[in-house]
PDB file of C-alpha atoms and ligand atoms in Angstrom:
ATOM      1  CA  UNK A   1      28.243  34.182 -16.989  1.00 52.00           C
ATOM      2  CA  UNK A   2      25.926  36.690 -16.561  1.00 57.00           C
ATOM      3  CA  UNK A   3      22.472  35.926 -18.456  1.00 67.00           C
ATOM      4  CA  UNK A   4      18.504  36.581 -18.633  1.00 78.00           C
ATOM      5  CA  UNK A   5      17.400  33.276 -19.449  1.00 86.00           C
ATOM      6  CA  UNK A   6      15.219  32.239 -16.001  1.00 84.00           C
ATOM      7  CA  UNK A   7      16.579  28.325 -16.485  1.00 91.00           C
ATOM      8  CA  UNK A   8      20.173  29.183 -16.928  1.00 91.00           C
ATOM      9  CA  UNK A   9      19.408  31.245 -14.086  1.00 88.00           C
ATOM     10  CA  UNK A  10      18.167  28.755 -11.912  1.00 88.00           C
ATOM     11  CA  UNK A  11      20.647  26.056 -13.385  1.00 91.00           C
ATOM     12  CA  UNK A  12      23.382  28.522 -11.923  1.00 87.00           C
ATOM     13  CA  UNK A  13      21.911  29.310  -8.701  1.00 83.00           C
ATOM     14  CA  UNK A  14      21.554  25.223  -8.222  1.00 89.00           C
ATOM     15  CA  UNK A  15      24.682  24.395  -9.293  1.00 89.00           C
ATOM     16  CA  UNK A  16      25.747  27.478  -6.435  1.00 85.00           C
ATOM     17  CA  UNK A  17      24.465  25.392  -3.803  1.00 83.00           C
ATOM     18  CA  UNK A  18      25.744  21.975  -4.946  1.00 87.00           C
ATOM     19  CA  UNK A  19      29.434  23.389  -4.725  1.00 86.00           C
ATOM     20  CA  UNK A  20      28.146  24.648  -0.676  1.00 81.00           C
ATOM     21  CA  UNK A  21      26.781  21.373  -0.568  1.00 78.00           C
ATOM     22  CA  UNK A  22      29.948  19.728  -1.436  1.00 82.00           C
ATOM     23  CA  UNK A  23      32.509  21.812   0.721  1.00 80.00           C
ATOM     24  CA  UNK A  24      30.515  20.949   3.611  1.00 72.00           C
ATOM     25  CA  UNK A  25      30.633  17.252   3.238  1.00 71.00           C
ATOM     26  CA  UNK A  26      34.328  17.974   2.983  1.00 73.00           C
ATOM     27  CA  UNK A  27      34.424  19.774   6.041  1.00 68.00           C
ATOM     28  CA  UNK A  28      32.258  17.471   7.690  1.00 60.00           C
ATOM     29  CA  UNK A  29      32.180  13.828   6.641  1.00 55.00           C
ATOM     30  CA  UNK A  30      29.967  12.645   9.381  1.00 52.00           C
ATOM     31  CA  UNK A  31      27.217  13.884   7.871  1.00 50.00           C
ATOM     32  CA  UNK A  32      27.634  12.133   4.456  1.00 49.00           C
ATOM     33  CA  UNK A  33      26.687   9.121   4.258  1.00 46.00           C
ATOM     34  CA  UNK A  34      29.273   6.933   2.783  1.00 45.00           C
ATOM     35  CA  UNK A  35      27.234   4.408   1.036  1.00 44.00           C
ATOM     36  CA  UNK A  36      24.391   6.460  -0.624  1.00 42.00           C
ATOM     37  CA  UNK A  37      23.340   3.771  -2.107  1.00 41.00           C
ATOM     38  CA  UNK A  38      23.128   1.621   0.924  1.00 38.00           C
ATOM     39  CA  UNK A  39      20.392   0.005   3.102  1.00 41.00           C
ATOM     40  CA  UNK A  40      19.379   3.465   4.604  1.00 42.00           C
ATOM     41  CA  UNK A  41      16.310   3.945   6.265  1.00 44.00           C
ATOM     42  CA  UNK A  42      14.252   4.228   3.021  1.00 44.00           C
ATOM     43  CA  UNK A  43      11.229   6.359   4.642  1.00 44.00           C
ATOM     44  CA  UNK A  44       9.660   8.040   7.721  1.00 49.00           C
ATOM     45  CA  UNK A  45       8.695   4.676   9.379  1.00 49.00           C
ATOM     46  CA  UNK A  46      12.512   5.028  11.153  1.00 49.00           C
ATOM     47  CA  UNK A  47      13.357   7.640  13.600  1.00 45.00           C
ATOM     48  CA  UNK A  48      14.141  11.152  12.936  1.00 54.00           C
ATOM     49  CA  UNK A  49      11.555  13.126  11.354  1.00 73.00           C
ATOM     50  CA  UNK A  50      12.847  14.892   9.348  1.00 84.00           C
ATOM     51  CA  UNK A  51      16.075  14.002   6.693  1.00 86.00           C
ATOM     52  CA  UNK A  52      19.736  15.519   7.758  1.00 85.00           C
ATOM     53  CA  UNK A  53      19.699  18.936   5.903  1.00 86.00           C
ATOM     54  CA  UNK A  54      15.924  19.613   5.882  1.00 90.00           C
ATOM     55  CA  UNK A  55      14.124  21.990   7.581  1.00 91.00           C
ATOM     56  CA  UNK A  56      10.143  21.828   7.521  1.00 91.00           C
ATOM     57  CA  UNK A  57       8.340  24.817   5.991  1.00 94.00           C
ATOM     58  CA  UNK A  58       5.945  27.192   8.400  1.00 93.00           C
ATOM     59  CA  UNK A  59       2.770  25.532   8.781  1.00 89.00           C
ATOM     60  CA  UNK A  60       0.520  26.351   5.410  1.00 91.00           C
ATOM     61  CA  UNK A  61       3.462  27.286   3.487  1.00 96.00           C
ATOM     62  CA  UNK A  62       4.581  26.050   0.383  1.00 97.00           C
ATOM     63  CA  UNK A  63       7.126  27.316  -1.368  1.00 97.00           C
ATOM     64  CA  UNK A  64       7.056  27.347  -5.578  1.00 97.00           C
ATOM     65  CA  UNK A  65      10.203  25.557  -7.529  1.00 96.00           C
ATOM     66  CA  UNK A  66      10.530  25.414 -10.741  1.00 97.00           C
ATOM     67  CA  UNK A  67      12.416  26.906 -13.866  1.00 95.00           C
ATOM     68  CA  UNK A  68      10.306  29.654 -14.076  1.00 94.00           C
ATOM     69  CA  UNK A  69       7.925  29.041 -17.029  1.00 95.00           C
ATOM     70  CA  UNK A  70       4.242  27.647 -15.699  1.00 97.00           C
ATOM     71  CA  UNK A  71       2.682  26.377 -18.465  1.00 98.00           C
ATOM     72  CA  UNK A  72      -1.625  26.724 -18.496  1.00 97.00           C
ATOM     73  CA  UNK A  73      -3.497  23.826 -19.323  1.00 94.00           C
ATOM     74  CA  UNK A  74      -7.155  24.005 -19.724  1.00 96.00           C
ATOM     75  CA  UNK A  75      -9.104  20.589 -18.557  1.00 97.00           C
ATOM     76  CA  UNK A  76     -10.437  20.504 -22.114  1.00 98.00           C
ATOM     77  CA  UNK A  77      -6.973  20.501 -23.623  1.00 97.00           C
ATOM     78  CA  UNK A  78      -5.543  18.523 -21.084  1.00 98.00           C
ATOM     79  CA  UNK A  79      -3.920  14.663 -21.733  1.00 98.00           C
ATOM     80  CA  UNK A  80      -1.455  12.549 -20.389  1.00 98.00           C
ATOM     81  CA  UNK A  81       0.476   9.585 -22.950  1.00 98.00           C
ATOM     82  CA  UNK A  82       1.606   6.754 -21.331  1.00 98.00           C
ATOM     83  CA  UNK A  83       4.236   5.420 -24.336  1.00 98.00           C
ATOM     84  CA  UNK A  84       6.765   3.011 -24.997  1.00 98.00           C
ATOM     85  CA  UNK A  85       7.649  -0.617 -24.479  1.00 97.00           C
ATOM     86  CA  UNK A  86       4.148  -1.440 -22.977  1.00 96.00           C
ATOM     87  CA  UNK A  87       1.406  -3.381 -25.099  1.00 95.00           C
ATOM     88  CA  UNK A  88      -1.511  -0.685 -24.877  1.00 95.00           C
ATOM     89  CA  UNK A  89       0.066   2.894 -25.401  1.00 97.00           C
ATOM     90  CA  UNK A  90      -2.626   5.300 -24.509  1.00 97.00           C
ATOM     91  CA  UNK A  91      -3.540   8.997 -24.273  1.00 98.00           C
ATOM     92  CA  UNK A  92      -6.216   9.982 -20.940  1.00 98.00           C
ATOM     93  CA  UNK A  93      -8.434  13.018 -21.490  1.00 98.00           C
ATOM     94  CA  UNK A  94      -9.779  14.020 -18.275  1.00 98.00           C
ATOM     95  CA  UNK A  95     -12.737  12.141 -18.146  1.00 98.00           C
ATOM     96  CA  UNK A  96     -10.693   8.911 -18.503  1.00 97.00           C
ATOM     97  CA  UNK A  97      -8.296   9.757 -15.690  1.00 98.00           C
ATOM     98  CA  UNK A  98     -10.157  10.889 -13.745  1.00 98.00           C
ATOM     99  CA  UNK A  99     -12.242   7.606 -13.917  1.00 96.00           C
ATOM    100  CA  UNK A 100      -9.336   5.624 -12.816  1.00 96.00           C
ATOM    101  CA  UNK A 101      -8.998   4.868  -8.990  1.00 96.00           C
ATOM    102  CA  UNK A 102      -8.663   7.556  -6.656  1.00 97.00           C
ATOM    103  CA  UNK A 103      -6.887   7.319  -3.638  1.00 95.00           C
ATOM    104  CA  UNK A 104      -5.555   9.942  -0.868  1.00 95.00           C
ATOM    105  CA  UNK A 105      -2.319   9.702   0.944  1.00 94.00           C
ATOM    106  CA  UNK A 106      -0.491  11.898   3.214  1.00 91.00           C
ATOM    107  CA  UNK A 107       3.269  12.318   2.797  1.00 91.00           C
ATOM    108  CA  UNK A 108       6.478  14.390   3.239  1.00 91.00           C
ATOM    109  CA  UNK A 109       7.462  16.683   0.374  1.00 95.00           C
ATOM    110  CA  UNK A 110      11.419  17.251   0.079  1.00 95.00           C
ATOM    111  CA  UNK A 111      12.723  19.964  -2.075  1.00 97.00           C
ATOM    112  CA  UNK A 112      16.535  19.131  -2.695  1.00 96.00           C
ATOM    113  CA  UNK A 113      17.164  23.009  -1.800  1.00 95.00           C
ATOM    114  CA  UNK A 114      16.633  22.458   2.278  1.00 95.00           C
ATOM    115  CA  UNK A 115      12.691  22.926   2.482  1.00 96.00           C
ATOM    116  CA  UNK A 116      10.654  19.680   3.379  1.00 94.00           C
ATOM    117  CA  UNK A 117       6.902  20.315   3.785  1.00 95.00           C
ATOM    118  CA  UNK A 118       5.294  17.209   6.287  1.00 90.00           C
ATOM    119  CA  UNK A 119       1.981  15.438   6.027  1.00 89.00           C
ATOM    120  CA  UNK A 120       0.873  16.744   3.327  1.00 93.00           C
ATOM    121  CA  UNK A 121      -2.499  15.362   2.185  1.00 94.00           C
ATOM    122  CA  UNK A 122      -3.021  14.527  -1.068  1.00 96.00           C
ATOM    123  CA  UNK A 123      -5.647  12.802  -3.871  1.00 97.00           C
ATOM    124  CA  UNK A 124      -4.626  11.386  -6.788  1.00 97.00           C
ATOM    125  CA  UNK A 125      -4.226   8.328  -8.899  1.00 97.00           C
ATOM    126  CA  UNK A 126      -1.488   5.669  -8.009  1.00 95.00           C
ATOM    127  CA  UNK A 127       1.143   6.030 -11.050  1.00 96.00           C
ATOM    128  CA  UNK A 128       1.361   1.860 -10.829  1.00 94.00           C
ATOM    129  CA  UNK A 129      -2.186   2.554 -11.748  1.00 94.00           C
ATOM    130  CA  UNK A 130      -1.391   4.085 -14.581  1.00 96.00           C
ATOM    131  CA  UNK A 131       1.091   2.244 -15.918  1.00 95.00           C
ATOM    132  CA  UNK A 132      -0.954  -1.057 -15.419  1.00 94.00           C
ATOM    133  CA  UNK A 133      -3.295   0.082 -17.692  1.00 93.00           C
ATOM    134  CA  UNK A 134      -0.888   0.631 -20.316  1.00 94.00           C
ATOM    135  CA  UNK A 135       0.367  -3.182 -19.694  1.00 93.00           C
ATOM    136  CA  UNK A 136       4.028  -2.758 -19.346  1.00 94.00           C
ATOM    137  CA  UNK A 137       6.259  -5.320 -21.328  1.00 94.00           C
ATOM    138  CA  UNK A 138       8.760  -7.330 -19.634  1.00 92.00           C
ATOM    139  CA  UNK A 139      11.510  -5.381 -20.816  1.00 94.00           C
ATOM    140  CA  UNK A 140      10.132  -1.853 -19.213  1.00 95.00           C
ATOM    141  CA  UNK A 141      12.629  -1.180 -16.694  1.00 95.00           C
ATOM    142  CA  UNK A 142      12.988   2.667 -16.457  1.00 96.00           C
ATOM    143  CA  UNK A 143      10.170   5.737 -16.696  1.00 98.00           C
ATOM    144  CA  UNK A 144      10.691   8.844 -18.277  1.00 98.00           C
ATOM    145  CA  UNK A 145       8.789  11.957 -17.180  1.00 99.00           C
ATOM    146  CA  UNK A 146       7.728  14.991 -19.265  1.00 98.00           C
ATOM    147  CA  UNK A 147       5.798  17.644 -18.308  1.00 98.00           C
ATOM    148  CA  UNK A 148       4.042  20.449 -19.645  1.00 98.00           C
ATOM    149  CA  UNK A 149       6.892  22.827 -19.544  1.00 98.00           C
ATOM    150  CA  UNK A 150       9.380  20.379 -21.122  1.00 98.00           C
ATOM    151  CA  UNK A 151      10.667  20.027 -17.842  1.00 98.00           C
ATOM    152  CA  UNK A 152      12.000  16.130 -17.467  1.00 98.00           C
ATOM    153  CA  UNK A 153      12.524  13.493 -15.015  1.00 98.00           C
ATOM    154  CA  UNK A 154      13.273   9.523 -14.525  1.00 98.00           C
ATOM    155  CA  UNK A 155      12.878   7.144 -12.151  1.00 97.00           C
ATOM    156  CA  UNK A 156      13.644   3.666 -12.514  1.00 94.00           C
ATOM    157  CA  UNK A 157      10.255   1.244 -12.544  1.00 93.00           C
ATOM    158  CA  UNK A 158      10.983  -0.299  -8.728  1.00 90.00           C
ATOM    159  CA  UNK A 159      10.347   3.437  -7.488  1.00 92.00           C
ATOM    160  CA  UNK A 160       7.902   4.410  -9.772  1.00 94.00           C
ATOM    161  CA  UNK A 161       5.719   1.689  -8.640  1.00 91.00           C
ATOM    162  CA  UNK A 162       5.833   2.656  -4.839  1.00 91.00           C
ATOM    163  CA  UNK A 163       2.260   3.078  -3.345  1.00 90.00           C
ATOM    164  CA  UNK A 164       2.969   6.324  -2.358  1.00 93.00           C
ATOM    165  CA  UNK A 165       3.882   7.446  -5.845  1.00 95.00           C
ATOM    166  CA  UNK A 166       0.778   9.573  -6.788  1.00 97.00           C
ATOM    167  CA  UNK A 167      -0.707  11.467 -10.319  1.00 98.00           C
ATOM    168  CA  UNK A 168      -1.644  14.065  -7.756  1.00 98.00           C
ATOM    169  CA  UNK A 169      -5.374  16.361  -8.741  1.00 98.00           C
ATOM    170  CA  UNK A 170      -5.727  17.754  -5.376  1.00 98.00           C
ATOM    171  CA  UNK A 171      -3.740  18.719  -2.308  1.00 98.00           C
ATOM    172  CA  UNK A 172      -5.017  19.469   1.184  1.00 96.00           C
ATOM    173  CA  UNK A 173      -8.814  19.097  -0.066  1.00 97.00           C
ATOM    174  CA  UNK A 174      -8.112  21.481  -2.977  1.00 98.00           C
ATOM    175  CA  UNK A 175      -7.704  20.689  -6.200  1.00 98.00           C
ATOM    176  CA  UNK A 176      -3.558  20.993  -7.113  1.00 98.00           C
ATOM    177  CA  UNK A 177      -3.203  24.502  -7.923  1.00 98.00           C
ATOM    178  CA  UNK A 178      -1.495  25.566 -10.957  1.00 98.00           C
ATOM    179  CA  UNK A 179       1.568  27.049  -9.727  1.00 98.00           C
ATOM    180  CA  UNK A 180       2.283  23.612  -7.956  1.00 98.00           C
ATOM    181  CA  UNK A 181       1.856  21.567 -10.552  1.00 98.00           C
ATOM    182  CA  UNK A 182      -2.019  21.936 -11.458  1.00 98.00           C
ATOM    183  CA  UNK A 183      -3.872  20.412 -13.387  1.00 98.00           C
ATOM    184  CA  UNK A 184      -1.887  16.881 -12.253  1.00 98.00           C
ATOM    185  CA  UNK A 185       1.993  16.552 -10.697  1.00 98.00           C
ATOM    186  CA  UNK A 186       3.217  13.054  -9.892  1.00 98.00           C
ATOM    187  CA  UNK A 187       4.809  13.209  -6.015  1.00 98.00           C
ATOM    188  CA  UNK A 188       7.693  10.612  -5.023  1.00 96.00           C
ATOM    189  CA  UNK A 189       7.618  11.261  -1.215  1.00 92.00           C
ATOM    190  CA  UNK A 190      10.736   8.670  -0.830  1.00 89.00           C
ATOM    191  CA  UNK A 191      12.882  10.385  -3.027  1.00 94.00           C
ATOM    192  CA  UNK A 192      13.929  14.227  -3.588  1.00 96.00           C
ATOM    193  CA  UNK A 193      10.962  16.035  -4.988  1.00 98.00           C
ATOM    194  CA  UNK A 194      12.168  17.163  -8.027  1.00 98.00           C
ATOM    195  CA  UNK A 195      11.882  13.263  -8.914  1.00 98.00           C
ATOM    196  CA  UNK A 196       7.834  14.423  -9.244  1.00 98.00           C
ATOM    197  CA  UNK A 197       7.001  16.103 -12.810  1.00 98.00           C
ATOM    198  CA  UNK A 198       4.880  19.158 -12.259  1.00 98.00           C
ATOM    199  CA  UNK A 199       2.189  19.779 -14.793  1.00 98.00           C
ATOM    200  CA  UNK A 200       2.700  15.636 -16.226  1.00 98.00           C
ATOM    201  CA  UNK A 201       1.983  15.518 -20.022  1.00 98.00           C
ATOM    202  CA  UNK A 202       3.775  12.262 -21.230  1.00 98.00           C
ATOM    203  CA  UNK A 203       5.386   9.040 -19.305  1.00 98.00           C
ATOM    204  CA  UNK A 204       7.403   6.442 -21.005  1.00 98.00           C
ATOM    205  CA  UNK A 205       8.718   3.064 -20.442  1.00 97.00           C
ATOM    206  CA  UNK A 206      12.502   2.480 -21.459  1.00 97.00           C
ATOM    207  CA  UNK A 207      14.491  -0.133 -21.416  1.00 97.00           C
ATOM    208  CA  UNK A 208      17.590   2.170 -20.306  1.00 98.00           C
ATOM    209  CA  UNK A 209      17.217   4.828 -17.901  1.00 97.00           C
ATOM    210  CA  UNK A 210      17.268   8.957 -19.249  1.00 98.00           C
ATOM    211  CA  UNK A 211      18.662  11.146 -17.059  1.00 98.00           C
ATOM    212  CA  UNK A 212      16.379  13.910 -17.294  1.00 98.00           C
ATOM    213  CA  UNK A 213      16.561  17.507 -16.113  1.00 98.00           C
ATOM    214  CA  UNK A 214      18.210  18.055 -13.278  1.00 98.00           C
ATOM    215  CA  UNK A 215      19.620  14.616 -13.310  1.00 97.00           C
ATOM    216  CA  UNK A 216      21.910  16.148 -16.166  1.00 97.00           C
ATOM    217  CA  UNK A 217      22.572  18.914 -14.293  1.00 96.00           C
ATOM    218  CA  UNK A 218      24.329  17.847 -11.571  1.00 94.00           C
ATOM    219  CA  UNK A 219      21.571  16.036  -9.059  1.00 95.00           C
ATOM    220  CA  UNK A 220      21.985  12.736  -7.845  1.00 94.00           C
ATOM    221  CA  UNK A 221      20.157  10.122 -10.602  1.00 95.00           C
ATOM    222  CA  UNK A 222      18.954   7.785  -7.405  1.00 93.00           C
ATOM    223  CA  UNK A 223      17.810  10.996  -4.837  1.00 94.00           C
ATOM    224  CA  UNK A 224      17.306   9.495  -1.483  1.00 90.00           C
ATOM    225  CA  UNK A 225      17.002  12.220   1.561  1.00 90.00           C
ATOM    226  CA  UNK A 226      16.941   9.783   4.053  1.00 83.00           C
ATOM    227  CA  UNK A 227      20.994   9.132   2.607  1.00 83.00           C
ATOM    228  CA  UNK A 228      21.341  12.511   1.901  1.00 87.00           C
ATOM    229  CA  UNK A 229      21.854  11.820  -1.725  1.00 89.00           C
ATOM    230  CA  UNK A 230      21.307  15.186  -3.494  1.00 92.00           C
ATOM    231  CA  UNK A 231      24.150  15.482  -6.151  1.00 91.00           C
ATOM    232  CA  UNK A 232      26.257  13.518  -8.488  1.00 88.00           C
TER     233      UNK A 232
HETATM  234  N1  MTE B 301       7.403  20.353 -14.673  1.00 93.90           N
HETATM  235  C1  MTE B 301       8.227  20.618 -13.648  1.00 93.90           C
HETATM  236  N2  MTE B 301       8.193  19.834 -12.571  1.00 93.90           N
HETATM  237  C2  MTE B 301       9.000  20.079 -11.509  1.00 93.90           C
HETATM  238  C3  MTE B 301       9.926  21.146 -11.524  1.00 93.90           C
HETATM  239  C4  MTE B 301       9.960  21.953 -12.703  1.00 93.90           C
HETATM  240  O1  MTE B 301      10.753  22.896 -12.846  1.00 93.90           O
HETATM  241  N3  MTE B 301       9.097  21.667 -13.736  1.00 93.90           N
HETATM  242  N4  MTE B 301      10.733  21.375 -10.426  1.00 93.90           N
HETATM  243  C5  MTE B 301      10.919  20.257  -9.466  1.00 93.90           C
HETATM  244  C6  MTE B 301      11.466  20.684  -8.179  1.00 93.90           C
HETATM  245  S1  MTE B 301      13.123  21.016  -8.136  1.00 93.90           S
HETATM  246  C7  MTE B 301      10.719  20.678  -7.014  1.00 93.90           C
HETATM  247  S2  MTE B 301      11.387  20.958  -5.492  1.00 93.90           S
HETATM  248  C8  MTE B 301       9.249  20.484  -7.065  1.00 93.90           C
HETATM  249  C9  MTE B 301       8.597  21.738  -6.489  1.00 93.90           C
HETATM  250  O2  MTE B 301       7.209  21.616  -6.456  1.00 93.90           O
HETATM  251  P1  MTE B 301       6.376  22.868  -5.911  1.00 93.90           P
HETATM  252  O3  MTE B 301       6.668  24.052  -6.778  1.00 93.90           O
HETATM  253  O4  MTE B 301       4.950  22.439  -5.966  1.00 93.90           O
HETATM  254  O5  MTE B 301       6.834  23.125  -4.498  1.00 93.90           O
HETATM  255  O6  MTE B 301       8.763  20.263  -8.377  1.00 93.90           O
HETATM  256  C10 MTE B 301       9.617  19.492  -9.208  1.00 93.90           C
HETATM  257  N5  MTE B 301       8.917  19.255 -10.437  1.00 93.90           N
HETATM  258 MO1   MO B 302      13.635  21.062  -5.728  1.00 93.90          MO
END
């Protein structure tokens, strides 16, 4: 169905790809891996470099994905809510997050679509930083993402809590430019990178798990590239 909507758009041209996605694994099993939810190499610390369908980007290149809306939010206006089953709900201006601990990383960025961009170096605030401070109750097993654009995501908490799992405010000395995300993303280098909510506004602690986004859509809800685990 022909349409001028920019998501529906995108949404389309996605779900185009998950059907060439799918007729290949027909056509070649091998290259599925039968047990996506196995004991897969979970990272980069095992052999190849580079997950089975990826292909790096050209060195300083970084492509733009998203569904087309990029929201603008001054530093002034700016605040992220960290809500639900957690004793101490809170809402950071930027003063207070940026007075959290800081840390830098460098990590692999996977776009679901066939681009992965290596080593990338980034600043940011662990999101098991975060969500400390909000003093998650026993029952928080799930996070759910929303971002500036409405765009939404979830992970469940054993992921979200991964060291590598950044409230990124700079990339590659710079601080995290609008278009990718700026003024603060969150990253998930293990997992498919649309796990990581561009332009972060609100994160909340469940008790059940909400698909968000693309997980409705048609991606895979756990996202591993190393198990090539793009679509449900
Ligand atoms: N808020 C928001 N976050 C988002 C998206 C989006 O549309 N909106 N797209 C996701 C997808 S599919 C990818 S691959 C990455 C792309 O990040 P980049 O544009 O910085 O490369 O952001 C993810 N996070
Ligand atoms: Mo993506």
């Amino acid at each position: 169905m022909p349409t001028d909507d920019p998501r529906e758009r995108i949404v389309a041209a996605r779900l185009r790809l998950r059907q060439r996605f799918l007729a290949e694994m027909e056509r070649t099993p091998a290259r599925s891996d039968p047990r996506p939810l196995g004991s897969g190499p979970p990272n980069r610390h095992g052999m190849p470099r580079i997950p089975v369908g990826q292909t790096p980007t050209a060195p300083g290149k970084w492509p733009v994905l998203d569904l087309g809306h990029t929201p603008s939010v001054p530093l002034e206006q700016w605040h992220l809510d960290i809500a639900g089953e957690c004793e101490r709900p809170c809402r950071l201006d930027w003063a207070a997050f940026r007075a959290l601990e800081s840390v830098e990383d460098v990590s692999d960025f996977h776009c679901v679509t066939g681009w992965s961009k290596l080593d990338v170096r980034w600043a940011g605030v662990r999101l098991s930083t975060a969500i400390a401070l909000a003093e998650p109750t026993e029952h928080a097993r799930f996070v759910a993402f929303t971002a500036y654009d409405d765009y939404t995501t979830n992970l469940p908490m054993e992921e979200a809590l991964k060291d590598d799992v950044l409230l990124v405010h700079s990339a590659e000395g710079a601080p995290l430019a609008r278009e990718h995300g700026g003024p603060v993303r969150v990253i998930t280098p293990q997992l498919y990178a649309w796990k990581g909510a561009k332009w972060i506004r609100r994160i909340e602690l469940s008790r059940v798990d909400r698909p968000g986004f693309w997980e409705r859509n048609g991606y895979s809800n756990t996202a591993h590239p190393w198990r090539n685990d793009r679509y449900s």
